[in-house]
JSON list of C-alpha atoms in Angstrom, two decimals:
[
{"chain": "K", "resi": 1, "resn": "MET", "atom": "CA", "xyz": [3.23, -22.13, 19.91]},
{"chain": "K", "resi": 2, "resn": "ASP", "atom": "CA", "xyz": [4.54, -24.76, 17.53]},
{"chain": "K", "resi": 3, "resn": "GLN", "atom": "CA", "xyz": [5.83, -24.19, 14.01]},
{"chain": "K", "resi": 4, "resn": "ASN", "atom": "CA", "xyz": [2.86, -26.00, 12.43]},
{"chain": "K", "resi": 5, "resn": "THR", "atom": "CA", "xyz": [0.40, -23.56, 14.05]},
{"chain": "K", "resi": 6, "resn": "ILE", "atom": "CA", "xyz": [2.46, -20.61, 12.81]},
{"chain": "K", "resi": 7, "resn": "ASP", "atom": "CA", "xyz": [2.72, -21.99, 9.27]},
{"chain": "K", "resi": 8, "resn": "GLU", "atom": "CA", "xyz": [-1.03, -22.63, 9.08]},
{"chain": "K", "resi": 9, "resn": "GLY", "atom": "CA", "xyz": [-1.84, -19.14, 10.37]},
{"chain": "K", "resi": 10, "resn": "LYS", "atom": "CA", "xyz": [0.59, -17.03, 8.33]},
{"chain": "K", "resi": 11, "resn": "THR", "atom": "CA", "xyz": [-1.75, -16.32, 5.42]},
{"chain": "K", "resi": 12, "resn": "LEU", "atom": "CA", "xyz": [-4.66, -15.14, 7.53]},
{"chain": "K", "resi": 13, "resn": "GLY", "atom": "CA", "xyz": [-2.26, -13.31, 9.83]},
{"chain": "K", "resi": 14, "resn": "LEU", "atom": "CA", "xyz": [-1.08, -11.36, 6.80]},
{"chain": "K", "resi": 15, "resn": "VAL", "atom": "CA", "xyz": [-4.66, -10.70, 5.61]},
{"chain": "K", "resi": 16, "resn": "ALA", "atom": "CA", "xyz": [-5.51, -9.29, 9.06]},
{"chain": "K", "resi": 17, "resn": "TYR", "atom": "CA", "xyz": [-3.37, -6.22, 8.36]},
{"chain": "K", "resi": 18, "resn": "LEU", "atom": "CA", "xyz": [-4.89, -5.44, 4.95]},
{"chain": "K", "resi": 19, "resn": "THR", "atom": "CA", "xyz": [-7.46, -2.81, 5.96]},
{"chain": "K", "resi": 20, "resn": "LEU", "atom": "CA", "xyz": [-10.39, -3.46, 8.27]},
{"chain": "K", "resi": 21, "resn": "ILE", "atom": "CA", "xyz": [-12.06, -5.53, 5.55]},
{"chain": "K", "resi": 22, "resn": "GLY", "atom": "CA", "xyz": [-9.06, -7.86, 5.56]},
{"chain": "K", "resi": 23, "resn": "THR", "atom": "CA", "xyz": [-9.29, -8.07, 9.34]},
{"chain": "K", "resi": 24, "resn": "LEU", "atom": "CA", "xyz": [-12.96, -9.07, 9.09]},
{"chain": "K", "resi": 25, "resn": "ILE", "atom": "CA", "xyz": [-12.18, -11.68, 6.43]},
{"chain": "K", "resi": 26, "resn": "ALA", "atom": "CA", "xyz": [-9.41, -13.15, 8.61]},
{"chain": "K", "resi": 27, "resn": "PHE", "atom": "CA", "xyz": [-11.71, -13.08, 11.65]},
{"chain": "K", "resi": 28, "resn": "PHE", "atom": "CA", "xyz": [-14.51, -15.03, 9.99]},
{"chain": "K", "resi": 29, "resn": "MET", "atom": "CA", "xyz": [-12.17, -17.49, 8.30]},
{"chain": "K", "resi": 30, "resn": "ASN", "atom": "CA", "xyz": [-10.38, -18.08, 11.60]},
{"chain": "K", "resi": 31, "resn": "ARG", "atom": "CA", "xyz": [-13.68, -18.98, 13.27]},
{"chain": "K", "resi": 32, "resn": "GLU", "atom": "CA", "xyz": [-14.00, -22.05, 11.04]},
{"chain": "K", "resi": 33, "resn": "LYS", "atom": "CA", "xyz": [-10.62, -23.44, 12.11]},
{"chain": "K", "resi": 34, "resn": "PRO", "atom": "CA", "xyz": [-9.23, -21.44, 15.05]},
{"chain": "K", "resi": 35, "resn": "ASN", "atom": "CA", "xyz": [-5.53, -20.67, 15.01]},
{"chain": "K", "resi": 36, "resn": "SER", "atom": "CA", "xyz": [-3.85, -18.83, 17.90]},
{"chain": "K", "resi": 37, "resn": "PHE", "atom": "CA", "xyz": [-1.21, -17.23, 15.64]},
{"chain": "K", "resi": 38, "resn": "THR", "atom": "CA", "xyz": [-3.91, -15.81, 13.36]},
{"chain": "K", "resi": 39, "resn": "ALA", "atom": "CA", "xyz": [-5.99, -14.65, 16.33]},
{"chain": "K", "resi": 40, "resn": "PHE", "atom": "CA", "xyz": [-3.00, -12.71, 17.69]},
{"chain": "K", "resi": 41, "resn": "HIS", "atom": "CA", "xyz": [-2.56, -10.84, 14.41]},
{"chain": "K", "resi": 42, "resn": "ILE", "atom": "CA", "xyz": [-6.31, -10.27, 14.04]},
{"chain": "K", "resi": 43, "resn": "ARG", "atom": "CA", "xyz": [-6.33, -8.55, 17.46]},
{"chain": "K", "resi": 44, "resn": "GLN", "atom": "CA", "xyz": [-3.33, -6.39, 16.50]},
{"chain": "K", "resi": 45, "resn": "GLY", "atom": "CA", "xyz": [-4.75, -5.52, 13.04]},
{"chain": "K", "resi": 46, "resn": "LEU", "atom": "CA", "xyz": [-8.21, -4.74, 14.42]},
{"chain": "K", "resi": 47, "resn": "GLY", "atom": "CA", "xyz": [-6.78, -2.50, 17.12]},
{"chain": "K", "resi": 48, "resn": "LEU", "atom": "CA", "xyz": [-4.60, -0.62, 14.63]},
{"chain": "K", "resi": 49, "resn": "GLY", "atom": "CA", "xyz": [-7.45, -0.21, 12.15]},
{"chain": "K", "resi": 50, "resn": "LEU", "atom": "CA", "xyz": [-9.89, 1.13, 14.74]},
{"chain": "K", "resi": 51, "resn": "LEU", "atom": "CA", "xyz": [-7.28, 3.42, 16.28]},
{"chain": "K", "resi": 52, "resn": "GLN", "atom": "CA", "xyz": [-6.40, 4.74, 12.84]},
{"chain": "K", "resi": 53, "resn": "LEU", "atom": "CA", "xyz": [-10.06, 5.51, 12.13]},
{"chain": "K", "resi": 54, "resn": "LEU", "atom": "CA", "xyz": [-10.57, 7.18, 15.49]},
{"chain": "K", "resi": 55, "resn": "ILE", "atom": "CA", "xyz": [-7.45, 9.33, 15.49]},
{"chain": "K", "resi": 56, "resn": "GLY", "atom": "CA", "xyz": [-7.53, 9.84, 11.72]},
{"chain": "K", "resi": 57, "resn": "ASN", "atom": "CA", "xyz": [-10.91, 11.53, 11.88]},
{"chain": "K", "resi": 58, "resn": "LEU", "atom": "CA", "xyz": [-9.61, 13.89, 14.54]},
{"chain": "K", "resi": 59, "resn": "VAL", "atom": "CA", "xyz": [-6.29, 14.68, 12.86]},
{"chain": "K", "resi": 60, "resn": "VAL", "atom": "CA", "xyz": [-7.40, 14.90, 9.25]},
{"chain": "K", "resi": 61, "resn": "GLY", "atom": "CA", "xyz": [-10.97, 16.08, 9.86]},
{"chain": "K", "resi": 62, "resn": "TYR", "atom": "CA", "xyz": [-10.21, 19.07, 12.04]},
{"chain": "K", "resi": 63, "resn": "ASN", "atom": "CA", "xyz": [-6.79, 20.05, 10.83]},
{"chain": "K", "resi": 64, "resn": "GLY", "atom": "CA", "xyz": [-6.09, 21.40, 7.40]},
{"chain": "K", "resi": 65, "resn": "GLU", "atom": "CA", "xyz": [-2.32, 21.21, 7.92]},
{"chain": "K", "resi": 66, "resn": "ILE", "atom": "CA", "xyz": [-1.10, 18.79, 5.27]},
{"chain": "K", "resi": 67, "resn": "MET", "atom": "CA", "xyz": [2.23, 17.99, 6.97]},
{"chain": "K", "resi": 68, "resn": "ILE", "atom": "CA", "xyz": [0.46, 16.76, 10.11]},
{"chain": "K", "resi": 69, "resn": "SER", "atom": "CA", "xyz": [-1.83, 14.60, 7.99]},
{"chain": "K", "resi": 70, "resn": "TYR", "atom": "CA", "xyz": [1.11, 13.07, 6.10]},
{"chain": "K", "resi": 71, "resn": "SER", "atom": "CA", "xyz": [2.98, 12.46, 9.34]},
{"chain": "K", "resi": 72, "resn": "PHE", "atom": "CA", "xyz": [-0.06, 10.70, 10.78]},
{"chain": "K", "resi": 73, "resn": "TRP", "atom": "CA", "xyz": [-0.47, 8.41, 7.77]},
{"chain": "K", "resi": 74, "resn": "MET", "atom": "CA", "xyz": [3.25, 7.64, 7.67]},
{"chain": "K", "resi": 75, "resn": "PHE", "atom": "CA", "xyz": [3.23, 6.75, 11.37]},
{"chain": "K", "resi": 76, "resn": "PHE", "atom": "CA", "xyz": [0.35, 4.31, 10.98]},
{"chain": "K", "resi": 77, "resn": "SER", "atom": "CA", "xyz": [1.83, 2.88, 7.79]},
{"chain": "K", "resi": 78, "resn": "VAL", "atom": "CA", "xyz": [5.00, 2.01, 9.71]},
{"chain": "K", "resi": 79, "resn": "LEU", "atom": "CA", "xyz": [2.94, 0.35, 12.46]},
{"chain": "K", "resi": 80, "resn": "PHE", "atom": "CA", "xyz": [0.97, -1.70, 9.93]},
{"chain": "K", "resi": 81, "resn": "LEU", "atom": "CA", "xyz": [4.18, -2.74, 8.18]},
{"chain": "K", "resi": 82, "resn": "TYR", "atom": "CA", "xyz": [5.68, -3.75, 11.52]},
{"chain": "K", "resi": 83, "resn": "GLY", "atom": "CA", "xyz": [2.73, -6.05, 12.22]},
{"chain": "K", "resi": 84, "resn": "LEU", "atom": "CA", "xyz": [2.66, -7.32, 8.65]},
{"chain": "K", "resi": 85, "resn": "PHE", "atom": "CA", "xyz": [6.36, -8.18, 8.80]},
{"chain": "K", "resi": 86, "resn": "GLY", "atom": "CA", "xyz": [5.73, -10.11, 12.02]},
{"chain": "K", "resi": 87, "resn": "ALA", "atom": "CA", "xyz": [2.96, -12.12, 10.37]},
{"chain": "K", "resi": 88, "resn": "ILE", "atom": "CA", "xyz": [5.13, -12.90, 7.34]},
{"chain": "K", "resi": 89, "resn": "THR", "atom": "CA", "xyz": [8.12, -13.99, 9.42]},
{"chain": "K", "resi": 90, "resn": "GLY", "atom": "CA", "xyz": [6.04, -16.03, 11.85]},
{"chain": "K", "resi": 91, "resn": "LYS", "atom": "CA", "xyz": [6.65, -13.85, 14.89]},
{"chain": "K", "resi": 92, "resn": "LEU", "atom": "CA", "xyz": [4.27, -12.52, 17.53]},
{"chain": "K", "resi": 93, "resn": "ASN", "atom": "CA", "xyz": [5.43, -8.90, 17.34]},
{"chain": "K", "resi": 94, "resn": "LYS", "atom": "CA", "xyz": [3.20, -6.69, 19.46]},
{"chain": "K", "resi": 95, "resn": "ILE", "atom": "CA", "xyz": [2.72, -3.17, 18.17]},
{"chain": "K", "resi": 96, "resn": "PRO", "atom": "CA", "xyz": [4.97, -0.91, 20.31]},
{"chain": "K", "resi": 97, "resn": "LEU", "atom": "CA", "xyz": [3.25, 0.79, 23.26]},
{"chain": "K", "resi": 98, "resn": "ILE", "atom": "CA", "xyz": [-0.30, -0.29, 22.35]},
{"chain": "K", "resi": 99, "resn": "GLY", "atom": "CA", "xyz": [0.00, -3.96, 21.38]},
{"chain": "K", "resi": 100, "resn": "ASP", "atom": "CA", "xyz": [-0.61, -5.24, 24.91]},
{"chain": "K", "resi": 101, "resn": "PHE", "atom": "CA", "xyz": [-3.72, -3.07, 25.14]},
{"chain": "K", "resi": 102, "resn": "PHE", "atom": "CA", "xyz": [-5.09, -4.54, 21.89]},
{"chain": "K", "resi": 103, "resn": "GLN", "atom": "CA", "xyz": [-4.45, -8.08, 23.13]},
{"chain": "K", "resi": 104, "resn": "LYS", "atom": "CA", "xyz": [-6.29, -7.29, 26.35]},
{"chain": "K", "resi": 105, "resn": "ILE", "atom": "CA", "xyz": [-9.40, -5.59, 24.97]},
{"chain": "K", "resi": 106, "resn": "PHE", "atom": "CA", "xyz": [-9.84, -8.06, 22.09]},
{"chain": "K", "resi": 107, "resn": "LYS", "atom": "CA", "xyz": [-8.96, -11.17, 24.13]},
{"chain": "K", "resi": 108, "resn": "SER", "atom": "CA", "xyz": [-12.25, -12.87, 23.20]},
{"chain": "K", "resi": 109, "resn": "ILE", "atom": "CA", "xyz": [-11.16, -13.04, 19.54]},
{"chain": "K", "resi": 110, "resn": "GLY", "atom": "CA", "xyz": [-9.78, -16.45, 18.74]},
{"chain": "K", "resi": 111, "resn": "GLN", "atom": "CA", "xyz": [-10.96, -18.21, 21.87]}
]
């Protein structure tokens, strides 16, 4: 991937990590002028957002323990910041352990 592609995709790559609404905005804007750097971060952001919703409903919904809830939100906040930092610095940082899975299941995004 060349530096021009990265520079053009940084803004939407950053937006992809700003909640699921940001991911949708980045997705639709990337369809007009496809960018592989942006598509990578859309796949990572979408995977994180959906996983957070899925696990969040289980952890927070069925467990009244506040420390577990805080730990969960802190864990996902760190993952989002990791991806966001990658988008800002122009790197293709996959989310540890699950980033490859997100790239695989959302491979049609950005093609």
